[in-house]
PDB file of C-alpha atoms and ligand atoms in Angstrom:
ATOM      1  CA  SER A   1      -0.617   5.515 -21.879  1.00  0.00           C
ATOM      2  CA  LEU A   2       3.036   5.081 -20.901  1.00  0.00           C
ATOM      3  CA  THR A   3       2.082   5.213 -17.223  1.00  0.00           C
ATOM      4  CA  GLU A   4      -0.441   2.403 -17.631  1.00  0.00           C
ATOM      5  CA  ARG A   5       2.132   0.333 -19.528  1.00  0.00           C
ATOM      6  CA  GLU A   6       4.641   0.957 -16.731  1.00  0.00           C
ATOM      7  CA  LYS A   7       2.115  -0.107 -14.077  1.00  0.00           C
ATOM      8  CA  GLN A   8       1.405  -3.313 -15.988  1.00  0.00           C
ATOM      9  CA  ALA A   9       5.108  -4.058 -16.456  1.00  0.00           C
ATOM     10  CA  ALA A  10       5.882  -3.577 -12.751  1.00  0.00           C
ATOM     11  CA  ALA A  11       2.891  -5.734 -11.787  1.00  0.00           C
ATOM     12  CA  ARG A  12       3.915  -8.510 -14.175  1.00  0.00           C
ATOM     13  CA  ALA A  13       7.464  -8.485 -12.807  1.00  0.00           C
ATOM     14  CA  ALA A  14       6.150  -8.905  -9.255  1.00  0.00           C
ATOM     15  CA  ALA A  15       3.777 -11.683 -10.302  1.00  0.00           C
ATOM     16  CA  THR A  16       6.786 -13.815 -11.273  1.00  0.00           C
ATOM     17  CA  LEU A  17       7.812 -13.864  -7.582  1.00  0.00           C
ATOM     18  CA  VAL A  18       4.615 -15.713  -6.589  1.00  0.00           C
ATOM     19  CA  GLN A  19       4.890 -19.515  -6.489  1.00  0.00           C
ATOM     20  CA  ASP A  20       2.455 -22.410  -5.916  1.00  0.00           C
ATOM     21  CA  GLY A  21       1.380 -22.823  -2.333  1.00  0.00           C
ATOM     22  CA  MET A  22       2.118 -19.249  -1.274  1.00  0.00           C
ATOM     23  CA  LEU A  23      -0.045 -17.159   1.040  1.00  0.00           C
ATOM     24  CA  VAL A  24      -0.286 -13.835  -0.766  1.00  0.00           C
ATOM     25  CA  GLY A  25      -1.326 -10.417   0.549  1.00  0.00           C
ATOM     26  CA  LEU A  26      -2.935  -8.336  -2.200  1.00  0.00           C
ATOM     27  CA  GLY A  27      -2.717  -4.547  -2.006  1.00  0.00           C
ATOM     28  CA  THR A  28      -5.127  -1.976  -3.389  1.00  0.00           C
ATOM     29  CA  GLY A  29      -5.083   0.453  -6.296  1.00  0.00           C
ATOM     30  CA  SER A  30      -4.685   0.768 -10.047  1.00  0.00           C
ATOM     31  CA  THR A  31      -1.231  -0.864 -10.145  1.00  0.00           C
ATOM     32  CA  VAL A  32      -2.471  -3.870  -8.176  1.00  0.00           C
ATOM     33  CA  ALA A  33      -5.332  -3.985 -10.691  1.00  0.00           C
ATOM     34  CA  TYR A  34      -2.722  -5.232 -13.197  1.00  0.00           C
ATOM     35  CA  LEU A  35      -1.228  -7.690 -10.689  1.00  0.00           C
ATOM     36  CA  LEU A  36      -4.458  -9.672 -10.311  1.00  0.00           C
ATOM     37  CA  PRO A  37      -4.802 -10.755 -13.972  1.00  0.00           C
ATOM     38  CA  ALA A  38      -1.056 -11.438 -14.077  1.00  0.00           C
ATOM     39  CA  LEU A  39      -1.467 -13.820 -11.128  1.00  0.00           C
ATOM     40  CA  ALA A  40      -4.544 -15.426 -12.693  1.00  0.00           C
ATOM     41  CA  GLU A  41      -2.650 -15.934 -15.969  1.00  0.00           C
ATOM     42  CA  ARG A  42       0.200 -17.653 -14.110  1.00  0.00           C
ATOM     43  CA  GLY A  43      -2.319 -20.146 -12.778  1.00  0.00           C
ATOM     44  CA  VAL A  44      -0.382 -20.434  -9.537  1.00  0.00           C
ATOM     45  CA  ARG A  45      -2.214 -22.258  -6.739  1.00  0.00           C
ATOM     46  CA  ILE A  46      -2.213 -19.604  -4.011  1.00  0.00           C
ATOM     47  CA  ARG A  47      -4.346 -18.380  -1.104  1.00  0.00           C
ATOM     48  CA  CYS A  48      -4.919 -14.636  -1.114  1.00  0.00           C
ATOM     49  CA  VAL A  49      -6.053 -12.027   1.367  1.00  0.00           C
ATOM     50  CA  SER A  50      -7.230  -8.668   0.005  1.00  0.00           C
ATOM     51  CA  THR A  51      -6.689  -5.277   1.639  1.00  0.00           C
ATOM     52  CA  SER A  52      -9.937  -3.745   0.346  1.00  0.00           C
ATOM     53  CA  PRO A  53     -13.364  -4.822  -0.874  1.00  0.00           C
ATOM     54  CA  ARG A  54     -12.511  -3.647  -4.408  1.00  0.00           C
ATOM     55  CA  THR A  55      -9.390  -5.811  -4.550  1.00  0.00           C
ATOM     56  CA  GLU A  56     -11.414  -8.720  -3.169  1.00  0.00           C
ATOM     57  CA  GLU A  57     -14.127  -8.306  -5.815  1.00  0.00           C
ATOM     58  CA  ALA A  58     -11.592  -8.047  -8.650  1.00  0.00           C
ATOM     59  CA  ALA A  59      -9.608 -11.054  -7.367  1.00  0.00           C
ATOM     60  CA  ARG A  60     -12.749 -13.177  -7.005  1.00  0.00           C
ATOM     61  CA  ALA A  61     -13.909 -12.216 -10.508  1.00  0.00           C
ATOM     62  CA  LEU A  62     -10.587 -13.545 -11.846  1.00  0.00           C
ATOM     63  CA  GLY A  63     -10.971 -16.812  -9.941  1.00  0.00           C
ATOM     64  CA  LEU A  64      -8.285 -16.065  -7.369  1.00  0.00           C
ATOM     65  CA  ALA A  65      -9.051 -17.784  -4.064  1.00  0.00           C
ATOM     66  CA  THR A  66      -9.352 -14.986  -1.527  1.00  0.00           C
ATOM     67  CA  GLU A  67     -10.225 -15.455   2.105  1.00  0.00           C
ATOM     68  CA  ALA A  68     -10.527 -13.475   5.333  1.00  0.00           C
ATOM     69  CA  PHE A  69      -7.346 -12.442   7.130  1.00  0.00           C
ATOM     70  CA  GLY A  70      -8.671 -13.731  10.436  1.00  0.00           C
ATOM     71  CA  ASP A  71      -6.683 -16.927  11.091  1.00  0.00           C
ATOM     72  CA  ILE A  72      -3.660 -16.268   8.873  1.00  0.00           C
ATOM     73  CA  ASP A  73      -0.723 -15.079  10.944  1.00  0.00           C
ATOM     74  CA  ARG A  74       1.776 -14.538   8.146  1.00  0.00           C
ATOM     75  CA  PHE A  75       2.116 -14.239   4.342  1.00  0.00           C
ATOM     76  CA  ASP A  76       4.916 -15.483   2.150  1.00  0.00           C
ATOM     77  CA  ILE A  77       4.629 -12.321   0.093  1.00  0.00           C
ATOM     78  CA  ALA A  78       2.549  -9.145  -0.061  1.00  0.00           C
ATOM     79  CA  ILE A  79       2.464  -6.965  -3.170  1.00  0.00           C
ATOM     80  CA  ASP A  80       1.130  -3.409  -3.271  1.00  0.00           C
ATOM     81  CA  GLY A  81       1.448  -0.048  -4.960  1.00  0.00           C
ATOM     82  CA  ALA A  82       2.612   3.260  -3.524  1.00  0.00           C
ATOM     83  CA  ASP A  83       1.914   6.971  -3.950  1.00  0.00           C
ATOM     84  CA  GLN A  84       5.463   8.113  -3.204  1.00  0.00           C
ATOM     85  CA  ILE A  85       8.751   6.138  -3.061  1.00  0.00           C
ATOM     86  CA  ALA A  86      11.775   7.926  -1.565  1.00  0.00           C
ATOM     87  CA  PRO A  87      15.389   6.907  -2.311  1.00  0.00           C
ATOM     88  CA  ASP A  88      15.817   5.449   1.213  1.00  0.00           C
ATOM     89  CA  GLY A  89      12.697   3.277   0.880  1.00  0.00           C
ATOM     90  CA  TRP A  90      10.212   5.405   2.836  1.00  0.00           C
ATOM     91  CA  LEU A  91       6.808   5.151   1.173  1.00  0.00           C
ATOM     92  CA  VAL A  92       3.621   7.117   1.210  1.00  0.00           C
ATOM     93  CA  LYS A  93       0.541   4.966   0.684  1.00  0.00           C
ATOM     94  CA  GLY A  94      -3.169   5.428   1.159  1.00  0.00           C
ATOM     95  CA  GLY A  95      -4.179   7.284  -1.986  1.00  0.00           C
ATOM     96  CA  GLY A  96      -6.802   4.587  -2.277  1.00  0.00           C
ATOM     97  CA  ALA A  97      -7.820   4.904   1.394  1.00  0.00           C
ATOM     98  CA  ALA A  98      -6.730   1.347   2.259  1.00  0.00           C
ATOM     99  CA  HIS A  99      -3.429   2.054   4.065  1.00  0.00           C
ATOM    100  CA  THR A 100      -4.484   0.685   7.479  1.00  0.00           C
ATOM    101  CA  ARG A 101      -5.162  -2.838   6.198  1.00  0.00           C
ATOM    102  CA  GLU A 102      -2.266  -2.584   3.733  1.00  0.00           C
ATOM    103  CA  LYS A 103       0.213  -1.838   6.522  1.00  0.00           C
ATOM    104  CA  VAL A 104      -1.049  -4.754   8.645  1.00  0.00           C
ATOM    105  CA  VAL A 105      -0.682  -7.109   5.663  1.00  0.00           C
ATOM    106  CA  ALA A 106       2.745  -5.715   4.716  1.00  0.00           C
ATOM    107  CA  ALA A 107       3.947  -6.184   8.296  1.00  0.00           C
ATOM    108  CA  ALA A 108       2.662  -9.792   8.336  1.00  0.00           C
ATOM    109  CA  ALA A 109       4.518 -10.675   5.117  1.00  0.00           C
ATOM    110  CA  ASP A 110       7.936 -12.339   4.944  1.00  0.00           C
ATOM    111  CA  ARG A 111       8.508 -10.264   1.796  1.00  0.00           C
ATOM    112  CA  PHE A 112       6.716  -6.958   1.042  1.00  0.00           C
ATOM    113  CA  VAL A 113       7.071  -5.980  -2.606  1.00  0.00           C
ATOM    114  CA  VAL A 114       6.164  -2.511  -3.891  1.00  0.00           C
ATOM    115  CA  ILE A 115       5.198  -2.077  -7.551  1.00  0.00           C
ATOM    116  CA  ALA A 116       5.029   1.312  -9.244  1.00  0.00           C
ATOM    117  CA  ASP A 117       5.245   3.364 -12.410  1.00  0.00           C
ATOM    118  CA  SER A 118       8.051   5.895 -12.674  1.00  0.00           C
ATOM    119  CA  SER A 119       5.877   8.823 -11.568  1.00  0.00           C
ATOM    120  CA  LYS A 120       5.909   7.491  -7.990  1.00  0.00           C
ATOM    121  CA  THR A 121       9.622   7.946  -7.251  1.00  0.00           C
ATOM    122  CA  VAL A 122      10.318  11.210  -5.382  1.00  0.00           C
ATOM    123  CA  GLU A 123      13.438  12.929  -4.070  1.00  0.00           C
ATOM    124  CA  ARG A 124      11.801  13.470  -0.689  1.00  0.00           C
ATOM    125  CA  ILE A 125       8.512  12.575   0.990  1.00  0.00           C
ATOM    126  CA  THR A 126       5.922  15.385   1.045  1.00  0.00           C
ATOM    127  CA  ALA A 127       2.299  15.794   2.114  1.00  0.00           C
ATOM    128  CA  PRO A 128      -0.444  14.715   1.667  1.00  0.00           C
ATOM    129  CA  ILE A 129      -0.031  11.847   4.104  1.00  0.00           C
ATOM    130  CA  PRO A 130      -3.211   9.725   4.255  1.00  0.00           C
ATOM    131  CA  LEU A 131      -4.726   9.151   7.695  1.00  0.00           C
ATOM    132  CA  GLU A 132      -7.400   6.913   9.142  1.00  0.00           C
ATOM    133  CA  LEU A 133      -8.998   8.552  12.189  1.00  0.00           C
ATOM    134  CA  LEU A 134     -11.496   7.283  14.744  1.00  0.00           C
ATOM    135  CA  SER A 135     -14.801   9.092  14.213  1.00  0.00           C
ATOM    136  CA  PHE A 136     -15.050   9.425  18.034  1.00  0.00           C
ATOM    137  CA  GLY A 137     -13.466  12.751  18.954  1.00  0.00           C
ATOM    138  CA  LEU A 138     -12.567  13.514  15.349  1.00  0.00           C
ATOM    139  CA  ALA A 139     -12.162  17.269  15.808  1.00  0.00           C
ATOM    140  CA  ALA A 140      -9.855  16.857  18.799  1.00  0.00           C
ATOM    141  CA  THR A 141      -7.723  14.308  16.944  1.00  0.00           C
ATOM    142  CA  ARG A 142      -7.454  16.588  13.910  1.00  0.00           C
ATOM    143  CA  ARG A 143      -6.411  19.466  16.157  1.00  0.00           C
ATOM    144  CA  ARG A 144      -3.612  17.329  17.622  1.00  0.00           C
ATOM    145  CA  ILE A 145      -2.384  16.331  14.172  1.00  0.00           C
ATOM    146  CA  GLY A 146      -2.371  19.850  12.723  1.00  0.00           C
ATOM    147  CA  ALA A 147      -3.256  20.766   9.129  1.00  0.00           C
ATOM    148  CA  THR A 148      -5.654  18.086   7.808  1.00  0.00           C
ATOM    149  CA  THR A 149      -8.320  17.779   5.135  1.00  0.00           C
ATOM    150  CA  LEU A 150     -11.142  15.220   5.167  1.00  0.00           C
ATOM    151  CA  ARG A 151     -11.316  12.850   2.151  1.00  0.00           C
ATOM    152  CA  ASP A 152     -14.680  12.621   0.417  1.00  0.00           C
ATOM    153  CA  VAL A 153     -14.820   8.821   0.637  1.00  0.00           C
ATOM    154  CA  PRO A 154     -17.039   6.438   2.636  1.00  0.00           C
ATOM    155  CA  LEU A 155     -15.907   5.285   6.074  1.00  0.00           C
ATOM    156  CA  SER A 156     -13.168   2.656   5.832  1.00  0.00           C
ATOM    157  CA  PRO A 157     -14.217  -1.009   6.175  1.00  0.00           C
ATOM    158  CA  ASP A 158     -12.952  -0.663   9.755  1.00  0.00           C
ATOM    159  CA  GLY A 159     -15.178   2.354  10.428  1.00  0.00           C
ATOM    160  CA  GLY A 160     -12.490   5.018  10.325  1.00  0.00           C
ATOM    161  CA  VAL A 161     -12.665   8.473   8.775  1.00  0.00           C
ATOM    162  CA  ILE A 162     -10.166   8.957   5.932  1.00  0.00           C
ATOM    163  CA  ALA A 163      -8.268  12.257   5.954  1.00  0.00           C
ATOM    164  CA  ASP A 164      -4.918  13.643   4.844  1.00  0.00           C
ATOM    165  CA  TYR A 165      -2.200  15.436   6.799  1.00  0.00           C
ATOM    166  CA  VAL A 166      -1.316  18.417   4.612  1.00  0.00           C
ATOM    167  CA  GLY A 167       1.287  20.113   6.794  1.00  0.00           C
ATOM    168  CA  ASP A 168       5.081  19.960   6.454  1.00  0.00           C
ATOM    169  CA  VAL A 169       6.992  16.682   6.443  1.00  0.00           C
ATOM    170  CA  VAL A 170      10.532  17.552   7.479  1.00  0.00           C
ATOM    171  CA  ASP A 171      11.631  13.983   8.194  1.00  0.00           C
ATOM    172  CA  PRO A 172       9.477  10.894   7.492  1.00  0.00           C
ATOM    173  CA  ALA A 173      10.676   9.013  10.577  1.00  0.00           C
ATOM    174  CA  ALA A 174       9.931  11.934  12.900  1.00  0.00           C
ATOM    175  CA  GLU A 175       6.581  12.570  11.250  1.00  0.00           C
ATOM    176  CA  ALA A 176       5.630   8.881  11.409  1.00  0.00           C
ATOM    177  CA  ALA A 177       6.481   8.793  15.120  1.00  0.00           C
ATOM    178  CA  ARG A 178       4.573  12.015  15.793  1.00  0.00           C
ATOM    179  CA  LEU A 179       1.441  10.838  13.946  1.00  0.00           C
ATOM    180  CA  SER A 180       1.536   7.348  15.482  1.00  0.00           C
ATOM    181  CA  ALA A 181       1.503   8.914  18.961  1.00  0.00           C
ATOM    182  CA  VAL A 182      -1.720  10.872  18.363  1.00  0.00           C
ATOM    183  CA  PRO A 183      -4.632   9.302  20.289  1.00  0.00           C
ATOM    184  CA  GLY A 184      -7.507   8.669  17.874  1.00  0.00           C
ATOM    185  CA  LEU A 185      -5.259   8.004  14.898  1.00  0.00           C
ATOM    186  CA  VAL A 186      -5.858   4.474  13.564  1.00  0.00           C
ATOM    187  CA  ASP A 187      -2.904   4.571  11.167  1.00  0.00           C
ATOM    188  CA  HIS A 188      -1.118   6.831   8.680  1.00  0.00           C
ATOM    189  CA  GLY A 189       0.259   6.253   5.209  1.00  0.00           C
ATOM    190  CA  LEU A 190       3.990   6.550   5.995  1.00  0.00           C
ATOM    191  CA  PHE A 191       5.561   3.092   5.516  1.00  0.00           C
ATOM    192  CA  PRO A 192       9.126   2.712   6.874  1.00  0.00           C
ATOM    193  CA  PRO A 193      11.927   1.116   4.833  1.00  0.00           C
ATOM    194  CA  ALA A 194      12.081  -1.704   7.443  1.00  0.00           C
ATOM    195  CA  LEU A 195       8.738  -2.958   6.108  1.00  0.00           C
ATOM    196  CA  VAL A 196       9.854  -3.038   2.484  1.00  0.00           C
ATOM    197  CA  ALA A 197      11.799  -5.915   0.896  1.00  0.00           C
ATOM    198  CA  ASP A 198      11.657  -5.106  -2.837  1.00  0.00           C
ATOM    199  CA  ILE A 199      10.797  -2.051  -4.901  1.00  0.00           C
ATOM    200  CA  ILE A 200       9.940  -2.701  -8.532  1.00  0.00           C
ATOM    201  CA  VAL A 201       9.645   0.480 -10.617  1.00  0.00           C
ATOM    202  CA  ALA A 202       8.949   0.395 -14.345  1.00  0.00           C
ATOM    203  CA  ARG A 203      10.593   3.324 -16.113  1.00  0.00           C
ATOM    204  CA  GLY A 204       9.810   3.367 -19.835  1.00  0.00           C
ATOM    205  CA  ALA A 205      10.841  -0.053 -21.102  1.00  0.00           C
ATOM    206  CA  GLU A 206      13.138  -0.676 -18.118  1.00  0.00           C
ATOM    207  CA  ILE A 207      12.337  -2.538 -14.892  1.00  0.00           C
ATOM    208  CA  GLU A 208      14.249  -1.224 -11.858  1.00  0.00           C
ATOM    209  CA  HIS A 209      14.111  -3.981  -9.209  1.00  0.00           C
ATOM    210  CA  ARG A 210      15.911  -3.168  -5.990  1.00  0.00           C
ATOM    211  CA  THR A 211      15.946  -4.593  -2.493  1.00  0.00           C
ATOM    212  CA  VAL A 212      15.707  -2.157   0.413  1.00  0.00           C
TER     213      VAL A 212
HETATM  214  O1  DER B   1      -3.998   3.401  -1.547  1.00  0.00           O
HETATM  215  C1  DER B   1      -2.946   2.793  -1.642  1.00  0.00           C
HETATM  216  O2  DER B   1      -2.206   2.575  -0.676  1.00  0.00           O
HETATM  217  C2  DER B   1      -2.479   2.369  -3.005  1.00  0.00           C
HETATM  218  O3  DER B   1      -1.742   1.182  -2.938  1.00  0.00           O
HETATM  219  C3  DER B   1      -1.621   3.496  -3.561  1.00  0.00           C
HETATM  220  O4  DER B   1      -0.553   3.683  -2.683  1.00  0.00           O
HETATM  221  C4  DER B   1      -1.144   3.237  -4.969  1.00  0.00           C
HETATM  222  O5  DER B   1      -2.271   3.284  -5.797  1.00  0.00           O
HETATM  223  P1  DER B   1      -2.099   3.274  -7.389  1.00  0.00           P
HETATM  224  O6  DER B   1      -1.429   1.953  -7.732  1.00  0.00           O
HETATM  225  O7  DER B   1      -3.516   3.352  -7.914  1.00  0.00           O
HETATM  226  O8  DER B   1      -1.266   4.471  -7.758  1.00  0.00           O
END
């Protein structure tokens, strides 16, 4: 489909930014699924950290050297998809329930690159906003957050319950601050423009590559 071709094109464009010797943070999702073979084809000598077990399995199967995030304190580059991309660079991520680890990796990267097909660009950020919640006191946390639905997915690798905030999002910055202040929230899927270096969107045959 056109969307799949756009995902592959955006992923391939980002793969060209990865050089020998780099520490690379690998995101999660169907767009990243095209990044992994593109990196393997480039044959670059890199060390990778994955943001989910399914990225780790796919990377290993392609012969990419992936290791635990434990002792690595920074990445040269992190590459990941997005569910929504606003004109000012605010992102919504977490459709694949990996946003907590993805945000930690993005924040540890010198350069965080977002790759997406053209369906991901939006005029303004709207719900659903993915959430990872502590299972302890779940009902009380959900009450504090407001309108939420529970995702029918296993607990996250970090033991959190995956849910979505489905209320209004008037302003991403205000909503991000409000959610971050809720005790029992592990993290939410609003990614601020300050975290993002490059946005690579494939639109038909065109690659739109912009810096934030
Ligand atoms: O779950 C996530 O954060 C994914 O990266 C998501 O934002 C994009 O997934 P996709 O590439 O499958 O659309």
